[in-house]
Amino acid sequence: MKKVAMIFLCLLILILPSQVFAQRKVPILIYHSIDEFEGHGSKELYVTPKNFEKQMIYLRDHGYTLLTFDRWQDINKVNKPIFITFDDGYKNNLNAFDIFQKLKNEHFKPTGTIFVISDFIGRSNRLSTSDLKMMADSGIISIQSHTATHPDLTKIENFEYELKGSKDKIQKITGKPVNALAYPYGIFSNNVVAETKKYYLFGITTTPELFSEKGIKDEFYLLPRIYIKYSTTLDDFAKIVEGE
Ligand SMILES: [Zn+2]
């Protein structure tokens, strides 16, 4: 009997690592403008609405679950989790919102996160307070913080204004919790992480890889993201999200 138990135990040890500890890799994608490029700014920071729609259809047809950071714990419960994020709060993110609404069906519930710069809300090419409220109310878009003025956080001292101030302002507009911060330019330091921890549950970088839980210190404040660019083909996109 003991021998059987030993063999069983050995088998269990052999099987366990691959079954239990195999961490799934979660793509967190970063977009800026969802619009035609008409010569303003950097072309690679645009994705045309047509391409964006094709990419979202790819996710729909391949069984992905689009999550926002308030559903972080679901990464181990849902099929093929993925995060779609947009930085800087451009007005043209309404195009992404429209595409999400268009593709929404019984089985596919697209959601995304817009990281807004709180002092820029309402400027000419940026989302307004009513845009933000409308999108947050829809349940399709989560509005999170990209600081108050988009500084290099390693070079500032007024963290209270940039981190807490922006969080408070956005929460007041949407009436929903703000728990995630995207570091401007993806730049952070140990001090930036320590300050972020005071007000947020997540800190998002632009380290270009898929997320996998490793149990390292502060890993939720070092979340990686992969750029989807103007030049990203659907083939490239598929490889990125499939982790190839
Ligand atoms: Zn930015």
PDB file of C-alpha atoms and ligand atoms in Angstrom:
ATOM      1  CA  MET A   1       0.000   0.000   0.000  1.00  0.00           C
ATOM      2  CA  LYS A   2       2.840   2.341   0.928  1.00  0.00           C
ATOM      3  CA  LYS A   3       4.528   1.596  -2.360  1.00  0.00           C
ATOM      4  CA  VAL A   4       1.389   2.472  -4.297  1.00  0.00           C
ATOM      5  CA  ALA A   5       1.094   5.705  -2.351  1.00  0.00           C
ATOM      6  CA  MET A   6       4.719   6.548  -3.182  1.00  0.00           C
ATOM      7  CA  ILE A   7       4.234   5.889  -6.877  1.00  0.00           C
ATOM      8  CA  PHE A   8       1.102   7.995  -6.842  1.00  0.00           C
ATOM      9  CA  LEU A   9       2.966  10.813  -5.109  1.00  0.00           C
ATOM     10  CA  CYS A  10       5.817  10.650  -7.637  1.00  0.00           C
ATOM     11  CA  LEU A  11       3.342  10.787 -10.509  1.00  0.00           C
ATOM     12  CA  LEU A  12       1.595  13.742  -8.927  1.00  0.00           C
ATOM     13  CA  ILE A  13       4.858  15.658  -8.583  1.00  0.00           C
ATOM     14  CA  LEU A  14       5.663  14.936 -12.217  1.00  0.00           C
ATOM     15  CA  ILE A  15       2.263  16.091 -13.440  1.00  0.00           C
ATOM     16  CA  LEU A  16       1.687  19.057 -11.140  1.00  0.00           C
ATOM     17  CA  PRO A  17       4.164  21.608 -12.478  1.00  0.00           C
ATOM     18  CA  SER A  18       2.778  21.578 -15.994  1.00  0.00           C
ATOM     19  CA  GLN A  19      -0.856  21.547 -14.884  1.00  0.00           C
ATOM     20  CA  VAL A  20      -0.931  23.846 -11.905  1.00  0.00           C
ATOM     21  CA  PHE A  21       2.070  26.099 -12.233  1.00  0.00           C
ATOM     22  CA  ALA A  22       1.928  26.646 -15.965  1.00  0.00           C
ATOM     23  CA  GLN A  23       1.171  30.348 -15.971  1.00  0.00           C
ATOM     24  CA  ARG A  24      -0.873  31.615 -18.822  1.00  0.00           C
ATOM     25  CA  LYS A  25       0.551  34.534 -20.710  1.00  0.00           C
ATOM     26  CA  VAL A  26      -1.732  37.522 -20.874  1.00  0.00           C
ATOM     27  CA  PRO A  27      -1.361  40.130 -23.618  1.00  0.00           C
ATOM     28  CA  ILE A  28      -1.893  43.760 -22.602  1.00  0.00           C
ATOM     29  CA  LEU A  29      -2.047  45.824 -25.785  1.00  0.00           C
ATOM     30  CA  ILE A  30      -1.404  49.549 -26.081  1.00  0.00           C
ATOM     31  CA  TYR A  31      -2.986  51.869 -28.623  1.00  0.00           C
ATOM     32  CA  HIS A  32      -3.054  55.660 -28.873  1.00  0.00           C
ATOM     33  CA  SER A  33      -5.140  57.070 -31.754  1.00  0.00           C
ATOM     34  CA  ILE A  34      -7.821  55.040 -33.526  1.00  0.00           C
ATOM     35  CA  ASP A  35      -8.150  57.152 -36.649  1.00  0.00           C
ATOM     36  CA  GLU A  36      -6.923  57.775 -40.194  1.00  0.00           C
ATOM     37  CA  PHE A  37      -3.449  59.297 -40.178  1.00  0.00           C
ATOM     38  CA  GLU A  38      -3.607  62.789 -41.641  1.00  0.00           C
ATOM     39  CA  GLY A  39      -0.108  64.006 -40.945  1.00  0.00           C
ATOM     40  CA  HIS A  40      -0.417  65.008 -37.289  1.00  0.00           C
ATOM     41  CA  GLY A  41       2.066  63.445 -34.865  1.00  0.00           C
ATOM     42  CA  SER A  42       3.724  60.084 -35.208  1.00  0.00           C
ATOM     43  CA  LYS A  43       2.125  57.759 -37.759  1.00  0.00           C
ATOM     44  CA  GLU A  44       2.947  54.611 -35.768  1.00  0.00           C
ATOM     45  CA  LEU A  45       0.798  55.883 -32.889  1.00  0.00           C
ATOM     46  CA  TYR A  46      -2.275  55.603 -35.135  1.00  0.00           C
ATOM     47  CA  VAL A  47      -4.279  52.499 -35.987  1.00  0.00           C
ATOM     48  CA  THR A  48      -7.010  53.005 -38.579  1.00  0.00           C
ATOM     49  CA  PRO A  49     -10.576  52.192 -37.462  1.00  0.00           C
ATOM     50  CA  LYS A  50     -10.696  49.554 -40.206  1.00  0.00           C
ATOM     51  CA  ASN A  51      -7.575  47.773 -38.919  1.00  0.00           C
ATOM     52  CA  PHE A  52      -8.702  48.104 -35.331  1.00  0.00           C
ATOM     53  CA  GLU A  53     -12.021  46.495 -36.216  1.00  0.00           C
ATOM     54  CA  LYS A  54     -10.260  43.602 -37.989  1.00  0.00           C
ATOM     55  CA  GLN A  55      -8.076  43.067 -34.928  1.00  0.00           C
ATOM     56  CA  MET A  56     -11.083  42.990 -32.606  1.00  0.00           C
ATOM     57  CA  ILE A  57     -12.890  40.593 -34.953  1.00  0.00           C
ATOM     58  CA  TYR A  58      -9.804  38.361 -34.782  1.00  0.00           C
ATOM     59  CA  LEU A  59     -10.086  38.346 -30.976  1.00  0.00           C
ATOM     60  CA  ARG A  60     -13.812  37.629 -31.151  1.00  0.00           C
ATOM     61  CA  ASP A  61     -13.389  34.770 -33.621  1.00  0.00           C
ATOM     62  CA  HIS A  62     -10.539  33.215 -31.645  1.00  0.00           C
ATOM     63  CA  GLY A  63     -12.329  33.081 -28.299  1.00  0.00           C
ATOM     64  CA  TYR A  64     -10.573  35.896 -26.432  1.00  0.00           C
ATOM     65  CA  THR A  65     -12.071  37.541 -23.349  1.00  0.00           C
ATOM     66  CA  LEU A  66     -11.429  41.273 -23.185  1.00  0.00           C
ATOM     67  CA  LEU A  67     -10.873  42.399 -19.605  1.00  0.00           C
ATOM     68  CA  THR A  68     -10.408  45.638 -17.681  1.00  0.00           C
ATOM     69  CA  PHE A  69      -8.232  46.018 -14.588  1.00  0.00           C
ATOM     70  CA  ASP A  70     -11.160  45.869 -12.151  1.00  0.00           C
ATOM     71  CA  ARG A  71     -11.596  42.266 -13.353  1.00  0.00           C
ATOM     72  CA  TRP A  72      -7.919  41.377 -12.973  1.00  0.00           C
ATOM     73  CA  GLN A  73      -8.634  38.318 -10.828  1.00  0.00           C
ATOM     74  CA  ASP A  74     -10.560  36.825 -13.760  1.00  0.00           C
ATOM     75  CA  ILE A  75      -7.369  36.204 -15.760  1.00  0.00           C
ATOM     76  CA  ASN A  76      -7.302  32.720 -14.281  1.00  0.00           C
ATOM     77  CA  LYS A  77     -11.000  32.074 -14.832  1.00  0.00           C
ATOM     78  CA  VAL A  78     -11.823  33.167 -18.371  1.00  0.00           C
ATOM     79  CA  ASN A  79     -10.851  31.830 -21.762  1.00  0.00           C
ATOM     80  CA  LYS A  80      -7.868  33.635 -23.391  1.00  0.00           C
ATOM     81  CA  PRO A  81      -7.782  36.855 -21.331  1.00  0.00           C
ATOM     82  CA  ILE A  82      -6.504  40.021 -22.997  1.00  0.00           C
ATOM     83  CA  PHE A  83      -6.424  43.716 -22.102  1.00  0.00           C
ATOM     84  CA  ILE A  84      -6.967  46.453 -24.694  1.00  0.00           C
ATOM     85  CA  THR A  85      -5.639  49.838 -23.533  1.00  0.00           C
ATOM     86  CA  PHE A  86      -5.487  53.322 -25.033  1.00  0.00           C
ATOM     87  CA  ASP A  87      -3.150  56.037 -23.735  1.00  0.00           C
ATOM     88  CA  ASP A  88      -3.527  59.825 -23.650  1.00  0.00           C
ATOM     89  CA  GLY A  89      -7.336  60.096 -23.963  1.00  0.00           C
ATOM     90  CA  TYR A  90      -7.674  61.173 -27.594  1.00  0.00           C
ATOM     91  CA  LYS A  91     -11.122  62.135 -28.877  1.00  0.00           C
ATOM     92  CA  ASN A  92     -10.723  59.562 -31.660  1.00  0.00           C
ATOM     93  CA  ASN A  93     -10.918  56.768 -29.054  1.00  0.00           C
ATOM     94  CA  LEU A  94     -14.667  57.215 -29.597  1.00  0.00           C
ATOM     95  CA  ASN A  95     -14.054  55.294 -32.845  1.00  0.00           C
ATOM     96  CA  ALA A  96     -12.868  52.316 -30.766  1.00  0.00           C
ATOM     97  CA  PHE A  97     -15.916  52.672 -28.541  1.00  0.00           C
ATOM     98  CA  ASP A  98     -18.198  52.578 -31.615  1.00  0.00           C
ATOM     99  CA  ILE A  99     -16.437  49.458 -32.923  1.00  0.00           C
ATOM    100  CA  PHE A 100     -16.789  47.738 -29.539  1.00  0.00           C
ATOM    101  CA  GLN A 101     -20.511  48.521 -29.550  1.00  0.00           C
ATOM    102  CA  LYS A 102     -20.877  47.263 -33.102  1.00  0.00           C
ATOM    103  CA  LEU A 103     -19.109  43.942 -32.394  1.00  0.00           C
ATOM    104  CA  LYS A 104     -20.815  43.288 -29.076  1.00  0.00           C
ATOM    105  CA  ASN A 105     -23.027  40.212 -29.064  1.00  0.00           C
ATOM    106  CA  GLU A 106     -24.314  37.541 -26.730  1.00  0.00           C
ATOM    107  CA  HIS A 107     -20.925  35.791 -26.551  1.00  0.00           C
ATOM    108  CA  PHE A 108     -18.467  38.603 -27.130  1.00  0.00           C
ATOM    109  CA  LYS A 109     -18.402  41.534 -24.726  1.00  0.00           C
ATOM    110  CA  PRO A 110     -15.595  43.844 -25.803  1.00  0.00           C
ATOM    111  CA  THR A 111     -14.140  46.101 -23.122  1.00  0.00           C
ATOM    112  CA  GLY A 112     -11.117  48.354 -22.966  1.00  0.00           C
ATOM    113  CA  THR A 113      -9.281  50.811 -20.746  1.00  0.00           C
ATOM    114  CA  ILE A 114      -8.572  54.429 -21.618  1.00  0.00           C
ATOM    115  CA  PHE A 115      -5.742  56.045 -19.642  1.00  0.00           C
ATOM    116  CA  VAL A 116      -6.510  59.761 -19.622  1.00  0.00           C
ATOM    117  CA  ILE A 117      -4.298  62.710 -18.696  1.00  0.00           C
ATOM    118  CA  SER A 118      -6.630  64.436 -16.260  1.00  0.00           C
ATOM    119  CA  ASP A 119      -5.539  68.044 -16.958  1.00  0.00           C
ATOM    120  CA  PHE A 120      -6.037  67.480 -20.713  1.00  0.00           C
ATOM    121  CA  ILE A 121      -9.687  66.375 -20.454  1.00  0.00           C
ATOM    122  CA  GLY A 122     -11.846  68.550 -22.705  1.00  0.00           C
ATOM    123  CA  ARG A 123      -9.013  69.975 -24.846  1.00  0.00           C
ATOM    124  CA  SER A 124      -9.752  70.168 -28.560  1.00  0.00           C
ATOM    125  CA  ASN A 125      -8.510  66.711 -29.640  1.00  0.00           C
ATOM    126  CA  ARG A 126      -9.141  64.993 -26.296  1.00  0.00           C
ATOM    127  CA  LEU A 127     -12.145  63.290 -24.723  1.00  0.00           C
ATOM    128  CA  SER A 128     -14.496  65.551 -22.761  1.00  0.00           C
ATOM    129  CA  THR A 129     -15.993  64.913 -19.335  1.00  0.00           C
ATOM    130  CA  SER A 130     -19.297  63.940 -20.989  1.00  0.00           C
ATOM    131  CA  ASP A 131     -17.481  61.512 -23.353  1.00  0.00           C
ATOM    132  CA  LEU A 132     -15.792  59.904 -20.356  1.00  0.00           C
ATOM    133  CA  LYS A 133     -18.988  59.686 -18.339  1.00  0.00           C
ATOM    134  CA  MET A 134     -20.917  58.237 -21.278  1.00  0.00           C
ATOM    135  CA  MET A 135     -18.280  55.563 -21.987  1.00  0.00           C
ATOM    136  CA  ALA A 136     -17.856  54.641 -18.309  1.00  0.00           C
ATOM    137  CA  ASP A 137     -21.644  54.367 -17.895  1.00  0.00           C
ATOM    138  CA  SER A 138     -21.840  51.990 -20.865  1.00  0.00           C
ATOM    139  CA  GLY A 139     -19.719  49.451 -19.000  1.00  0.00           C
ATOM    140  CA  ILE A 140     -17.681  49.000 -22.193  1.00  0.00           C
ATOM    141  CA  ILE A 141     -14.814  51.330 -21.313  1.00  0.00           C
ATOM    142  CA  SER A 142     -12.967  51.715 -18.030  1.00  0.00           C
ATOM    143  CA  ILE A 143     -11.406  55.152 -17.533  1.00  0.00           C
ATOM    144  CA  GLN A 144      -8.093  55.051 -15.640  1.00  0.00           C
ATOM    145  CA  SER A 145      -5.226  57.451 -14.954  1.00  0.00           C
ATOM    146  CA  HIS A 146      -2.235  58.491 -17.046  1.00  0.00           C
ATOM    147  CA  THR A 147      -1.357  61.214 -14.445  1.00  0.00           C
ATOM    148  CA  ALA A 148      -2.483  64.858 -14.396  1.00  0.00           C
ATOM    149  CA  THR A 149       0.064  66.437 -16.800  1.00  0.00           C
ATOM    150  CA  HIS A 150       2.004  63.511 -18.397  1.00  0.00           C
ATOM    151  CA  PRO A 151       5.414  64.182 -16.796  1.00  0.00           C
ATOM    152  CA  ASP A 152       8.421  61.863 -16.600  1.00  0.00           C
ATOM    153  CA  LEU A 153       7.559  60.566 -13.121  1.00  0.00           C
ATOM    154  CA  THR A 154      11.225  59.927 -12.265  1.00  0.00           C
ATOM    155  CA  LYS A 155      11.835  63.702 -12.473  1.00  0.00           C
ATOM    156  CA  ILE A 156       9.017  65.103 -10.341  1.00  0.00           C
ATOM    157  CA  GLU A 157       8.207  65.666  -6.667  1.00  0.00           C
ATOM    158  CA  ASN A 158       4.486  66.529  -6.689  1.00  0.00           C
ATOM    159  CA  PHE A 159       3.230  62.931  -6.699  1.00  0.00           C
ATOM    160  CA  GLU A 160       0.190  63.953  -4.709  1.00  0.00           C
ATOM    161  CA  TYR A 161      -1.064  66.070  -7.617  1.00  0.00           C
ATOM    162  CA  GLU A 162      -0.040  63.744 -10.439  1.00  0.00           C
ATOM    163  CA  LEU A 163      -1.179  60.480  -8.850  1.00  0.00           C
ATOM    164  CA  LYS A 164      -3.852  61.237  -6.268  1.00  0.00           C
ATOM    165  CA  GLY A 165      -5.142  64.411  -7.945  1.00  0.00           C
ATOM    166  CA  SER A 166      -5.698  62.694 -11.293  1.00  0.00           C
ATOM    167  CA  LYS A 167      -7.316  59.668  -9.636  1.00  0.00           C
ATOM    168  CA  ASP A 168      -9.732  61.855  -7.652  1.00  0.00           C
ATOM    169  CA  LYS A 169     -10.652  63.968 -10.659  1.00  0.00           C
ATOM    170  CA  ILE A 170     -11.399  60.967 -12.899  1.00  0.00           C
ATOM    171  CA  GLN A 171     -13.384  59.173 -10.181  1.00  0.00           C
ATOM    172  CA  LYS A 172     -15.473  62.291  -9.738  1.00  0.00           C
ATOM    173  CA  ILE A 173     -16.271  62.372 -13.465  1.00  0.00           C
ATOM    174  CA  THR A 174     -17.085  58.674 -13.924  1.00  0.00           C
ATOM    175  CA  GLY A 175     -18.313  57.719 -10.466  1.00  0.00           C
ATOM    176  CA  LYS A 176     -16.229  54.542 -10.812  1.00  0.00           C
ATOM    177  CA  PRO A 177     -13.016  53.471  -9.069  1.00  0.00           C
ATOM    178  CA  VAL A 178      -9.631  54.374 -10.560  1.00  0.00           C
ATOM    179  CA  ASN A 179      -7.072  51.733  -9.563  1.00  0.00           C
ATOM    180  CA  ALA A 180      -4.664  51.578 -12.502  1.00  0.00           C
ATOM    181  CA  LEU A 181      -1.968  54.049 -13.532  1.00  0.00           C
ATOM    182  CA  ALA A 182      -0.144  54.010 -16.885  1.00  0.00           C
ATOM    183  CA  TYR A 183       3.294  55.591 -16.414  1.00  0.00           C
ATOM    184  CA  PRO A 184       3.865  58.393 -18.977  1.00  0.00           C
ATOM    185  CA  TYR A 185       6.415  57.241 -21.609  1.00  0.00           C
ATOM    186  CA  GLY A 186       6.435  53.930 -19.713  1.00  0.00           C
ATOM    187  CA  ILE A 187       9.118  55.439 -17.446  1.00  0.00           C
ATOM    188  CA  PHE A 188       9.282  54.378 -13.795  1.00  0.00           C
ATOM    189  CA  SER A 189      11.731  53.823 -10.940  1.00  0.00           C
ATOM    190  CA  ASN A 190      11.646  52.197  -7.498  1.00  0.00           C
ATOM    191  CA  ASN A 191      10.476  55.503  -6.073  1.00  0.00           C
ATOM    192  CA  VAL A 192       7.748  55.875  -8.712  1.00  0.00           C
ATOM    193  CA  VAL A 193       6.498  52.369  -7.879  1.00  0.00           C
ATOM    194  CA  ALA A 194       6.502  53.185  -4.139  1.00  0.00           C
ATOM    195  CA  GLU A 195       4.464  56.361  -4.763  1.00  0.00           C
ATOM    196  CA  THR A 196       2.082  54.547  -7.123  1.00  0.00           C
ATOM    197  CA  LYS A 197       1.404  51.900  -4.475  1.00  0.00           C
ATOM    198  CA  LYS A 198      -0.052  54.561  -2.190  1.00  0.00           C
ATOM    199  CA  TYR A 199      -3.020  55.170  -4.504  1.00  0.00           C
ATOM    200  CA  TYR A 200      -3.213  52.363  -7.097  1.00  0.00           C
ATOM    201  CA  LEU A 201      -3.411  48.582  -7.372  1.00  0.00           C
ATOM    202  CA  PHE A 202      -1.716  48.448 -10.800  1.00  0.00           C
ATOM    203  CA  GLY A 203       1.135  50.284 -12.530  1.00  0.00           C
ATOM    204  CA  ILE A 204       1.391  49.796 -16.271  1.00  0.00           C
ATOM    205  CA  THR A 205       4.643  50.099 -18.238  1.00  0.00           C
ATOM    206  CA  THR A 206       5.534  49.692 -21.912  1.00  0.00           C
ATOM    207  CA  THR A 207       7.958  46.802 -21.388  1.00  0.00           C
ATOM    208  CA  PRO A 208       7.211  44.855 -24.582  1.00  0.00           C
ATOM    209  CA  GLU A 209       6.213  41.373 -23.477  1.00  0.00           C
ATOM    210  CA  LEU A 210       3.165  39.348 -22.453  1.00  0.00           C
ATOM    211  CA  PHE A 211       2.346  39.244 -18.748  1.00  0.00           C
ATOM    212  CA  SER A 212       2.864  36.048 -16.806  1.00  0.00           C
ATOM    213  CA  GLU A 213       2.654  35.857 -13.060  1.00  0.00           C
ATOM    214  CA  LYS A 214       6.088  35.115 -11.633  1.00  0.00           C
ATOM    215  CA  GLY A 215       5.528  36.004  -7.992  1.00  0.00           C
ATOM    216  CA  ILE A 216       8.245  38.670  -8.072  1.00  0.00           C
ATOM    217  CA  LYS A 217       8.086  41.790  -5.895  1.00  0.00           C
ATOM    218  CA  ASP A 218       5.828  44.573  -7.181  1.00  0.00           C
ATOM    219  CA  GLU A 219       4.892  42.665 -10.333  1.00  0.00           C
ATOM    220  CA  PHE A 220       1.463  44.326 -10.494  1.00  0.00           C
ATOM    221  CA  TYR A 221       3.246  47.683 -10.687  1.00  0.00           C
ATOM    222  CA  LEU A 222       5.437  46.538 -13.573  1.00  0.00           C
ATOM    223  CA  LEU A 223       2.787  45.243 -15.961  1.00  0.00           C
ATOM    224  CA  PRO A 224       4.177  44.962 -19.504  1.00  0.00           C
ATOM    225  CA  ARG A 225       2.394  46.124 -22.659  1.00  0.00           C
ATOM    226  CA  ILE A 226       2.847  45.575 -26.357  1.00  0.00           C
ATOM    227  CA  TYR A 227       2.364  48.351 -28.921  1.00  0.00           C
ATOM    228  CA  ILE A 228      -0.034  47.832 -31.787  1.00  0.00           C
ATOM    229  CA  LYS A 229       1.126  50.212 -34.522  1.00  0.00           C
ATOM    230  CA  TYR A 230      -0.034  51.663 -37.819  1.00  0.00           C
ATOM    231  CA  SER A 231       2.226  49.168 -39.603  1.00  0.00           C
ATOM    232  CA  THR A 232       1.075  46.110 -37.579  1.00  0.00           C
ATOM    233  CA  THR A 233      -0.509  43.654 -40.037  1.00  0.00           C
ATOM    234  CA  LEU A 234      -3.278  41.262 -38.993  1.00  0.00           C
ATOM    235  CA  ASP A 235      -0.692  38.489 -39.260  1.00  0.00           C
ATOM    236  CA  ASP A 236       1.649  40.362 -36.875  1.00  0.00           C
ATOM    237  CA  PHE A 237      -1.310  40.998 -34.581  1.00  0.00           C
ATOM    238  CA  ALA A 238      -2.206  37.299 -34.441  1.00  0.00           C
ATOM    239  CA  LYS A 239       1.401  36.397 -33.585  1.00  0.00           C
ATOM    240  CA  ILE A 240       1.535  39.007 -30.828  1.00  0.00           C
ATOM    241  CA  VAL A 241      -1.660  37.932 -29.095  1.00  0.00           C
ATOM    242  CA  GLU A 242      -0.945  34.226 -29.499  1.00  0.00           C
ATOM    243  CA  GLY A 243       2.460  34.838 -27.923  1.00  0.00           C
ATOM    244  CA  GLU A 244       4.491  33.573 -30.874  1.00  0.00           C
TER     245      GLU A 244
HETATM  246 ZN    ZN B   1       1.171  58.909 -22.821  1.00  0.00          ZN
END
